Tab-separated table of C-alpha atoms and ligand atoms in Angstrom:
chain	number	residue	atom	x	y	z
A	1	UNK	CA	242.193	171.067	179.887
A	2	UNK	CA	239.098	171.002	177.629
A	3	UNK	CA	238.134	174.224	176.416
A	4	UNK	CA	238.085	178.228	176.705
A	5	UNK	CA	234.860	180.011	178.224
A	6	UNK	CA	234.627	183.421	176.854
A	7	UNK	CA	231.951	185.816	178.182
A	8	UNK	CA	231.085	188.216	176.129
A	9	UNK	CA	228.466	190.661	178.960
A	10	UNK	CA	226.533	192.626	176.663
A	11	UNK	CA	222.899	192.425	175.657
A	12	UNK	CA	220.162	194.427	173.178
A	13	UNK	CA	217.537	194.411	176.031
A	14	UNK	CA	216.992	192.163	179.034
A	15	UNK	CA	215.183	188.982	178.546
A	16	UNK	CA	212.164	188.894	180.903
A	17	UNK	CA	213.485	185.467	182.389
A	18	UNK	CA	216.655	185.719	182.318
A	19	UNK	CA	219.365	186.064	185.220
A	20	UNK	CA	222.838	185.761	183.428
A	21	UNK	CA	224.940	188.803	183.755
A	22	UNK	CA	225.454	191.074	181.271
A	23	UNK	CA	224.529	194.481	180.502
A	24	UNK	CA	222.577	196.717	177.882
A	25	UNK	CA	225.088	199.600	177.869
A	26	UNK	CA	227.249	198.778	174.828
A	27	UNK	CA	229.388	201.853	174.804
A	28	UNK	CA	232.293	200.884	176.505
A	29	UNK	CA	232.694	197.213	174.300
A	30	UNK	CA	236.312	197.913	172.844
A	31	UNK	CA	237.435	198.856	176.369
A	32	UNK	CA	235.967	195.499	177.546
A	33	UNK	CA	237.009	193.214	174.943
A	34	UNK	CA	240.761	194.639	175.292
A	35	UNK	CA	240.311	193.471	179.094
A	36	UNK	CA	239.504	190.191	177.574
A	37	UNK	CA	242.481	190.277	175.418
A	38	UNK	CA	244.417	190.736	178.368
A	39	UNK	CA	243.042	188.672	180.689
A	40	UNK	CA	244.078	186.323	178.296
A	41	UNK	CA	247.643	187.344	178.058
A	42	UNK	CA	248.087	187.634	181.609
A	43	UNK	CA	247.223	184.388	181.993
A	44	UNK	CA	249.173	182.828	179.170
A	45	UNK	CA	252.033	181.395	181.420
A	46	UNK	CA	249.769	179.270	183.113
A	47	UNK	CA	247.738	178.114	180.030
A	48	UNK	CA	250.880	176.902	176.985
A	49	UNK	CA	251.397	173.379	178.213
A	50	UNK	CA	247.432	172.760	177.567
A	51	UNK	CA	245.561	171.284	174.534
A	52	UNK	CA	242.171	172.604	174.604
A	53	UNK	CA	239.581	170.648	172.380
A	54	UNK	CA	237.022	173.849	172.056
A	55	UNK	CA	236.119	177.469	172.425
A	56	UNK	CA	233.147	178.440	173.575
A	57	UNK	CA	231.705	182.579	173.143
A	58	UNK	CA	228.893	182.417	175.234
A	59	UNK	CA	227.051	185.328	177.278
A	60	UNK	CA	224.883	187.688	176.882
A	61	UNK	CA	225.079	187.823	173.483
A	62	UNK	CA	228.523	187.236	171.552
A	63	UNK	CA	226.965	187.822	168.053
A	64	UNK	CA	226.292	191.407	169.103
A	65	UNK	CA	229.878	192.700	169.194
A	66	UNK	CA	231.722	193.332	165.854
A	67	UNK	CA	232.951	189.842	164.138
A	68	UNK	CA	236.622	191.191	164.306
A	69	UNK	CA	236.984	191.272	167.834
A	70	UNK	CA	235.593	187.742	168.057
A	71	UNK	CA	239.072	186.830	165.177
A	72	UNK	CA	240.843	188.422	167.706
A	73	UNK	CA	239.966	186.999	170.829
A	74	UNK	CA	240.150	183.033	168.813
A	75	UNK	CA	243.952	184.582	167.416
A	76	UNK	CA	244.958	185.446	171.447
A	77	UNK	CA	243.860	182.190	172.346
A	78	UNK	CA	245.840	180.647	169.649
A	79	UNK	CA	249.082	182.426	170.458
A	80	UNK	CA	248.036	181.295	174.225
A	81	UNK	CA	247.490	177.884	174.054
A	82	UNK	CA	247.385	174.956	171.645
A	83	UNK	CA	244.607	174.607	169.621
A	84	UNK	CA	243.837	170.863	168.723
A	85	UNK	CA	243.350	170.433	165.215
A	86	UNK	CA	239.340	169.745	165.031
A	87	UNK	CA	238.762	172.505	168.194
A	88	UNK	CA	235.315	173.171	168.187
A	89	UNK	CA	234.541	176.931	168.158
A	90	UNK	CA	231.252	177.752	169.263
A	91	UNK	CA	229.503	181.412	168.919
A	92	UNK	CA	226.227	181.938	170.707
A	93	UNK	CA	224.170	184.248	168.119
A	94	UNK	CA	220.567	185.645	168.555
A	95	UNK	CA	218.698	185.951	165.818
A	96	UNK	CA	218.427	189.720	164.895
A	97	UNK	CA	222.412	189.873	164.283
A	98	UNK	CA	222.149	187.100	161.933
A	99	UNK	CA	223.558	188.563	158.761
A	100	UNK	CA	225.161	186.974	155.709
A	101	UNK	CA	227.906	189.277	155.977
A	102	UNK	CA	228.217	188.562	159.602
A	103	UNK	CA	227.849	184.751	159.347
A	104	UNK	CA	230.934	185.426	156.697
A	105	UNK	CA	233.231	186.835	159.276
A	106	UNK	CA	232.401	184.501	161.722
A	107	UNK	CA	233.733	181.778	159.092
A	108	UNK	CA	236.616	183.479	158.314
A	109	UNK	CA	237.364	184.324	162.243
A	110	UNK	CA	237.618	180.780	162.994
A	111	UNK	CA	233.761	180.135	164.467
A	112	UNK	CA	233.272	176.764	162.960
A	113	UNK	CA	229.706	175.721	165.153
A	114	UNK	CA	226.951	178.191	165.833
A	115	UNK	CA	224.410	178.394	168.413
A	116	UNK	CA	221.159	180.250	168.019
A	117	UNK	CA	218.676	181.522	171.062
A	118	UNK	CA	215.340	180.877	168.508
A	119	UNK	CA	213.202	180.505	171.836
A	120	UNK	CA	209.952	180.348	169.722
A	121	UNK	CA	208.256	180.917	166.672
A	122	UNK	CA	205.283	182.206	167.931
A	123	UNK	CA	205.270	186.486	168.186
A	124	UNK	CA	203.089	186.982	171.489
A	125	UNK	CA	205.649	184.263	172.772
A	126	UNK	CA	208.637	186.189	171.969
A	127	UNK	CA	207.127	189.910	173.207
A	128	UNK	CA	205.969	188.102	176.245
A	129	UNK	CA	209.708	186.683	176.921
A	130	UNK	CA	210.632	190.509	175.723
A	131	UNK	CA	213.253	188.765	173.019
A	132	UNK	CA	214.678	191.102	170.264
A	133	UNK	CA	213.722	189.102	167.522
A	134	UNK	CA	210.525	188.409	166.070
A	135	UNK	CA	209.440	184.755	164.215
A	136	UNK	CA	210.162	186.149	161.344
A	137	UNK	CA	213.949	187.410	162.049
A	138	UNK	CA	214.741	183.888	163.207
A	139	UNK	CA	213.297	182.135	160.279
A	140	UNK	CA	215.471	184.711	158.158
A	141	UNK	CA	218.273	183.960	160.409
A	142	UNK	CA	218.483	180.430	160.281
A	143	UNK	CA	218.153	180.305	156.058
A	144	UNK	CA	221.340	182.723	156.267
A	145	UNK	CA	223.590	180.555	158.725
A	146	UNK	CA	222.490	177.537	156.298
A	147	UNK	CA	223.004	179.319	153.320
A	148	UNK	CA	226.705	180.709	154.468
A	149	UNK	CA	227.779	177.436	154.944
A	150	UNK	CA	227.593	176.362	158.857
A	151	UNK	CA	227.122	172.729	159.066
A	152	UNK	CA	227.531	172.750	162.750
A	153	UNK	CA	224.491	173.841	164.248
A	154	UNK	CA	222.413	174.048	167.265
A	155	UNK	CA	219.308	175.801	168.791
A	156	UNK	CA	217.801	176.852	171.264
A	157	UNK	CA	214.050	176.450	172.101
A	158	UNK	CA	212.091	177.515	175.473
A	159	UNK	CA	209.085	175.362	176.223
A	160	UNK	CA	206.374	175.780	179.313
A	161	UNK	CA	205.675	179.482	178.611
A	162	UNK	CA	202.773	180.796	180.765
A	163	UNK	CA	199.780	180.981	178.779
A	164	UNK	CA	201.784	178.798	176.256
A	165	UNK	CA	199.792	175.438	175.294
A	166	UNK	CA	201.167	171.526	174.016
A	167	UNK	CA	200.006	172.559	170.318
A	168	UNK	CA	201.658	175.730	170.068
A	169	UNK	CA	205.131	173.653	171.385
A	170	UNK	CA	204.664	171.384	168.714
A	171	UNK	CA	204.194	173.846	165.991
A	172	UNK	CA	207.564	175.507	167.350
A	173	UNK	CA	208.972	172.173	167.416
A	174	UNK	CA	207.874	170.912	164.019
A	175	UNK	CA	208.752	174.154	162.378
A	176	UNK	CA	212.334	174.196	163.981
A	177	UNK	CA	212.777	170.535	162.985
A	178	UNK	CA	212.392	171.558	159.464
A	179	UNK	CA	216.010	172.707	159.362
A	180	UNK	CA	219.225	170.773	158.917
A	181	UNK	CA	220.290	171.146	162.392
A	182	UNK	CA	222.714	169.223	163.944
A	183	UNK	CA	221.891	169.755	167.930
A	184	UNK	CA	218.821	170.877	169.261
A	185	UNK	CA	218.720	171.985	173.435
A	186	UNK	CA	215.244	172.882	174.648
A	187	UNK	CA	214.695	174.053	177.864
A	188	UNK	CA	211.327	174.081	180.067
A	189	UNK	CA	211.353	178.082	181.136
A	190	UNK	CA	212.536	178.295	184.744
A	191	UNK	CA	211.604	181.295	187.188
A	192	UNK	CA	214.821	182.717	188.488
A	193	UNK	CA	215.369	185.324	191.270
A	194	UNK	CA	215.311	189.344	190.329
A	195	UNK	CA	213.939	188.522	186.865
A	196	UNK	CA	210.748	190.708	185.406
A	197	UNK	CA	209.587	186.897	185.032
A	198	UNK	CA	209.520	186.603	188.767
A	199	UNK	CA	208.675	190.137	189.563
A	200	UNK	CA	205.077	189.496	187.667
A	201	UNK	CA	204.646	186.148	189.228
A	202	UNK	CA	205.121	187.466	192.909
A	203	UNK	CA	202.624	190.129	191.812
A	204	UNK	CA	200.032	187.443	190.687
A	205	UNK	CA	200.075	189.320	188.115
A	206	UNK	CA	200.486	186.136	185.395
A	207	UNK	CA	200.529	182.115	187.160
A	208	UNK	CA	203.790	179.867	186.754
A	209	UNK	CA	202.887	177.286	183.815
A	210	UNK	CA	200.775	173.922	185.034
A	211	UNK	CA	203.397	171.481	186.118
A	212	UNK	CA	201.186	169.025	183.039
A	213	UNK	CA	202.278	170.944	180.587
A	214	UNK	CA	206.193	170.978	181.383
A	215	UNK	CA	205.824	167.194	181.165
A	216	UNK	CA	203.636	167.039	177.937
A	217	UNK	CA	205.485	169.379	176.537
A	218	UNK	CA	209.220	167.479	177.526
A	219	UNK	CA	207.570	163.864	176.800
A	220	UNK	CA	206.674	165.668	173.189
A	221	UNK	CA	210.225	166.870	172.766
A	222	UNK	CA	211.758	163.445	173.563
A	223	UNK	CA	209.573	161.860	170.688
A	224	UNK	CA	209.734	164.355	167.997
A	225	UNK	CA	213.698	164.234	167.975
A	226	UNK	CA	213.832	160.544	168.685
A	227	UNK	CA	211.539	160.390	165.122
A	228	UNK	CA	213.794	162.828	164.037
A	229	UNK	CA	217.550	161.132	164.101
A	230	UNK	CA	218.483	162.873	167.384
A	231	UNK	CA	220.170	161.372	169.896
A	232	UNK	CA	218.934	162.126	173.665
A	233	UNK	CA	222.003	162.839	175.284
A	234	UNK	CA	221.797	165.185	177.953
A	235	UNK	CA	218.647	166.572	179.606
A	236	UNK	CA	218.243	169.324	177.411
A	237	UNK	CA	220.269	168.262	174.726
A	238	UNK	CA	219.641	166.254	171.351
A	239	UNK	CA	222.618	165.796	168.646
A	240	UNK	CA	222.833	164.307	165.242
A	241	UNK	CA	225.497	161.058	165.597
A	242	UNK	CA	228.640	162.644	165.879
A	243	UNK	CA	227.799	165.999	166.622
A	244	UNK	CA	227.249	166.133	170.723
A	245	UNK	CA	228.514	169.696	172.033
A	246	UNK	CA	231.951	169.249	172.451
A	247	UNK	CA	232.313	172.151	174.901
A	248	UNK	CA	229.359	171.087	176.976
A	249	UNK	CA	229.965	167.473	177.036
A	250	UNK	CA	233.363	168.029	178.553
A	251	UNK	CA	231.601	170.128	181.317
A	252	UNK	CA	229.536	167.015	182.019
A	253	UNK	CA	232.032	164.868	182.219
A	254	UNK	CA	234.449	166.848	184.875
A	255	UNK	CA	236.947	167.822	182.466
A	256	UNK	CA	238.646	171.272	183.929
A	257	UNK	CA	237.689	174.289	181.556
A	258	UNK	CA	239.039	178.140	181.985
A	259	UNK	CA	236.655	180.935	181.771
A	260	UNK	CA	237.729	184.762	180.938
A	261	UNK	CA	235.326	187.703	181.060
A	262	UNK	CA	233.099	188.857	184.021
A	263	UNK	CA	231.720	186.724	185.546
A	264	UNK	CA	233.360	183.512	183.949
A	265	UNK	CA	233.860	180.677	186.087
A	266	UNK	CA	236.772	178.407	186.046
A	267	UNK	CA	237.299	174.502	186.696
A	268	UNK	CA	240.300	172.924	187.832
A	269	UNK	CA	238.739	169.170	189.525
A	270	UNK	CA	239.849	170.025	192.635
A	271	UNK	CA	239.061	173.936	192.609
A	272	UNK	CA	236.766	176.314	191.440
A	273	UNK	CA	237.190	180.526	190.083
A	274	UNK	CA	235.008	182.819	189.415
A	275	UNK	CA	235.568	186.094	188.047
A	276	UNK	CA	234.194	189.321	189.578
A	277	UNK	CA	230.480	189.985	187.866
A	278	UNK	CA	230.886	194.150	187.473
A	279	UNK	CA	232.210	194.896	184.614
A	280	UNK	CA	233.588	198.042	185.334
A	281	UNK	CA	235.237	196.448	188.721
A	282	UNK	CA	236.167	193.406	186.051
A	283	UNK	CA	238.105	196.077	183.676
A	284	UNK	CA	239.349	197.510	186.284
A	285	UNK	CA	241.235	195.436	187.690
A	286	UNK	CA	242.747	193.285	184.841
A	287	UNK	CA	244.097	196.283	183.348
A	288	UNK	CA	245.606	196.864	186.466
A	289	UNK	CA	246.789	193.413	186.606
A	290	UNK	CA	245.191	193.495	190.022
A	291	UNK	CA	242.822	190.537	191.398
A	292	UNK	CA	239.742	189.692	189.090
A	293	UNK	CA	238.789	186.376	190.448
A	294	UNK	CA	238.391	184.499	193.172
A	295	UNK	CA	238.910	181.089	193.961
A	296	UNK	CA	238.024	178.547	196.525
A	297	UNK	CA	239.276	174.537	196.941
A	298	UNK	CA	236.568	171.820	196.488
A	299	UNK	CA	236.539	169.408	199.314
A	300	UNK	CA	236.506	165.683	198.498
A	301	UNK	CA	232.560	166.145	199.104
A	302	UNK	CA	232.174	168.992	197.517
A	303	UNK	CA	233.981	167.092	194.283
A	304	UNK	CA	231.698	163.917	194.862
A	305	UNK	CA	228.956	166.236	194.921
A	306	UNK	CA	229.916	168.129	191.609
A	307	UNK	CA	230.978	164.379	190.174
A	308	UNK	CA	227.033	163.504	191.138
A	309	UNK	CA	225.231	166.412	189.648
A	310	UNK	CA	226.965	166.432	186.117
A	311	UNK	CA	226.814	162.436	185.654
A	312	UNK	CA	223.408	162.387	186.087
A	313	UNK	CA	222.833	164.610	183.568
A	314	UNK	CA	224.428	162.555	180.888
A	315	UNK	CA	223.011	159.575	179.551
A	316	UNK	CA	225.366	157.402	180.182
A	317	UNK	CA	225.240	158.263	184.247
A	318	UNK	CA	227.109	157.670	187.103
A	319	UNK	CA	229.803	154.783	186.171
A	320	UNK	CA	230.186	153.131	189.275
A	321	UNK	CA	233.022	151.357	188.809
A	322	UNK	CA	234.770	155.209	188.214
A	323	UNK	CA	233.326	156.353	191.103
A	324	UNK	CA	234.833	153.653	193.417
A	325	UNK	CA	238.087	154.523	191.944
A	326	UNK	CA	237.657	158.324	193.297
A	327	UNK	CA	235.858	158.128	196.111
A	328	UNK	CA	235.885	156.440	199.696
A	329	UNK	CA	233.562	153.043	199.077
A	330	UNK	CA	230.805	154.373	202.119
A	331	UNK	CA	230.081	157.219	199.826
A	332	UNK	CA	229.231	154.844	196.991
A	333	UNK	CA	226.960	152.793	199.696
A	334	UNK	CA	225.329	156.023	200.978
A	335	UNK	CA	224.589	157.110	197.151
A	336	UNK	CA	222.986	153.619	196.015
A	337	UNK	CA	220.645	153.686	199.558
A	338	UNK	CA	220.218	157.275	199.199
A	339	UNK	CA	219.103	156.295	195.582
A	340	UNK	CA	216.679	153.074	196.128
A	341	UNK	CA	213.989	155.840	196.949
A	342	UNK	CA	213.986	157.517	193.413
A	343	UNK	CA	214.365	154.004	191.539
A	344	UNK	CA	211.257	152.582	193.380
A	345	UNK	CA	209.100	155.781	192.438
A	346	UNK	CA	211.019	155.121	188.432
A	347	UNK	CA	212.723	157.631	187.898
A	348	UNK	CA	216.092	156.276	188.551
A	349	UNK	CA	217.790	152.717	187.264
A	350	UNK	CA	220.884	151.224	188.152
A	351	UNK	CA	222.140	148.705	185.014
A	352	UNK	CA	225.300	147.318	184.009
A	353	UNK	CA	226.833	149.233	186.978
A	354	UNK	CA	225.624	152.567	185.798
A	355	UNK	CA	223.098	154.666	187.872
A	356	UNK	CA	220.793	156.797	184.927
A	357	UNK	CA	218.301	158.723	185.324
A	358	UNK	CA	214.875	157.490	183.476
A	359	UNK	CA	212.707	159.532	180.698
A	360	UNK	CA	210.455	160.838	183.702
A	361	UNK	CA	213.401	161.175	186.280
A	362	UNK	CA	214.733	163.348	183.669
A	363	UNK	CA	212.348	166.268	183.977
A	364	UNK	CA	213.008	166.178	188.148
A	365	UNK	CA	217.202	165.757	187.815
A	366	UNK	CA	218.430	168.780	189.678
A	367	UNK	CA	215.390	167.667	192.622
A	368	UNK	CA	216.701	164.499	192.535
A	369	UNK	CA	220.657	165.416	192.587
A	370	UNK	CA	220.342	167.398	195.236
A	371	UNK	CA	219.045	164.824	197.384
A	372	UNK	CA	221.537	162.422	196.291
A	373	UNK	CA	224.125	165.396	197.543
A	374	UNK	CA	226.084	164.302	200.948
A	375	UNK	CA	226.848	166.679	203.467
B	401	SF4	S1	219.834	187.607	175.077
B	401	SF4	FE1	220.387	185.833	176.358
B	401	SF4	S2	221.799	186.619	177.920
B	401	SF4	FE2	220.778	188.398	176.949
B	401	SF4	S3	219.063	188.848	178.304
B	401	SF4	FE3	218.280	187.493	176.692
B	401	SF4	S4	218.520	185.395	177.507
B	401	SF4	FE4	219.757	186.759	178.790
């Protein structure tokens, strides 16, 4: 197994884009985070003959709950399963919980890599995303993870913002690129169902970003990180050498992971859980050791599917010569004809026996997965 998802399903205030689930009632976090615990414990049996190469606190937002439950949640884990050595621990942490006494605890929990939802610099940016922070909370924030002692850090930027232009991304860019970061991930801002985001769009009441600017603004992102040391090595994602997301790569490469918390899903290779995504419903029924999940099997096309959509993400692609060793051979010849489409309009190559996306496939990968999906 590769790593631990823990979901952590609290937030300050709901980000106008965002569909992830969590809520903004906090009162009931010990209860919750004991559910975790034991959600943990429960499943211990299953989980002591695995390594696991990272953690991963991801959510709503981690950093909001008190840095001791996060030490205990990392010591269940460790009583739960072995730990390799160099694990990876990641905590997701917004901006406006960004202490030095908190970055502190997070050291001494165990949190040795942390990732920060900066989204922007700019204010009106930030009010219109209805963020907690403002520019200058993140600025502050970032000086006090450096200044604590984390070497192992990523952000998070949003680009394609309506009424957001190509120089304001750059400023946010340039300003972010000031900082001894180690990973970068930048995503173009997607409309997602039951958001405020969508609400206002349906309404007319503000227009989706120009399709121009998304690709400006991702062509820009590609060249200021390439100038900048990064390596390009998933769609959204830029690393220092030797410091690609260890969690996240091992998602991309098919590597089964186990999730705990509401709504945390689980990967297997040839199955898939999810955990219920109330979390009163959640609590409820780990402490009653009742069912909190459910599962379902992955047929052979569903896993060719999955194997599809994460490969292409990853710059090294689909490995073809892997593939044949999975998969019946006419699926491979379906995939390259099914393919010959996308690499004729360039946004696909096939070299060395690897199918990649290209720089401008990049921006269109889910578009161009899902058409490369067999039924
Ligand atoms: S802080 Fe993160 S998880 Fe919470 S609402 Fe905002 S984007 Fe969503």
């Amino acid at each position: 197994m590769a790593g631990i998802y823990i979901h952590i399903p609290f937030c300050r205030q709901a980000c106008s884009y965002c569909n992830f689930h969590f809520s903004t009632n906090q009162s009931y976090r010990h209860r919750m985070i004991e559910a975790i615990l034991k959600e943990i414990k429960l499943e211990s049996e299953n989980l002591l003959s695995a390594t696991i190469d990272s953690i991963y606190f991801g959510g709503g937002t981690p950093s909001i709950i008190e840095p001791d439950y996060i030490a205990k949640l990392i010591e269940q884990i460790a009583k739960s399963i072995r730990l390799s050595d160099s694990a990876e621990i990641t905590l997701e942490v917004n901006p406006e919980d960004v202490s030095r006494a908190n970055a502190g605890k997070w050291i001494l929990a165990g949190v040795n890599r942390l990732s920060i939802g900066i989204q922007s610099f700019s204010d009106d940016t930030l009010k219109f995303m209805n963020r907690a922070h403002d520019a200058g909370m993140a600025v502050k924030a970032l000086d006090n993870i450096f200044s604590s002692g984390f070497e192992n850090v990523s952000a998070d930027l949003i680009y394609g913002t309506p009424g957001t232009t190509l120089k304001a991304w750059e400023v946010d860019l340039e300003k972010l690129l000031k900082f001894p970061l180690k990973h970068l991930s930048a995503y173009a801002l997607t409309v997602e169902p039951k958001t405020l985001l969508e609400n206002k769009i349906r309404k007319k009441q503000i227009q989706s970003p120009p399709e121009e600017l998304i690709v400006d603004s991702f062509d820009l992102l590609v060249k200021k990180t390439e100038a900048e040391g990064y390596e390009h090595y998933e769609i959204s994602n830029f690393a220092k050498v030797g410091f690609r997301a260890v969690h996240n790569s091992s998602y991309w490469a098919g590597i089964p992971y186990r999730g705990f918390g509401p709504s945390a899903h689980s990967f297997t290779g040839y199955s898939r859980r999810w955990n219920i995504q109330n979390n009163f419903s959640y609590m409820k029924e780990v402490e009653n050791a009742g069912c909190w999940y459910k599962e379902e099997e992955l047929s052979e096309q569903d896993q060719f599917n999955e194997y599809i959509m994460t490969r292409l993400r990853i710059k090294e692609g689909i490995d073809l010569y892997d593939l044949n060793e999975r998969f019946d051979s006419r699926r491979i010849d379906q995939l390259l004809s099914g393919s010959r489409k996308f690499e004729k309009r360039g946004f696909i190559e096939c070299k060395q026996n690897r199918l990649k996306l290209t720089e401008s496939g990049k921006l269109y990968a889910d578009g161009i997965a899902s058409e490369l999906f067999q039924l």
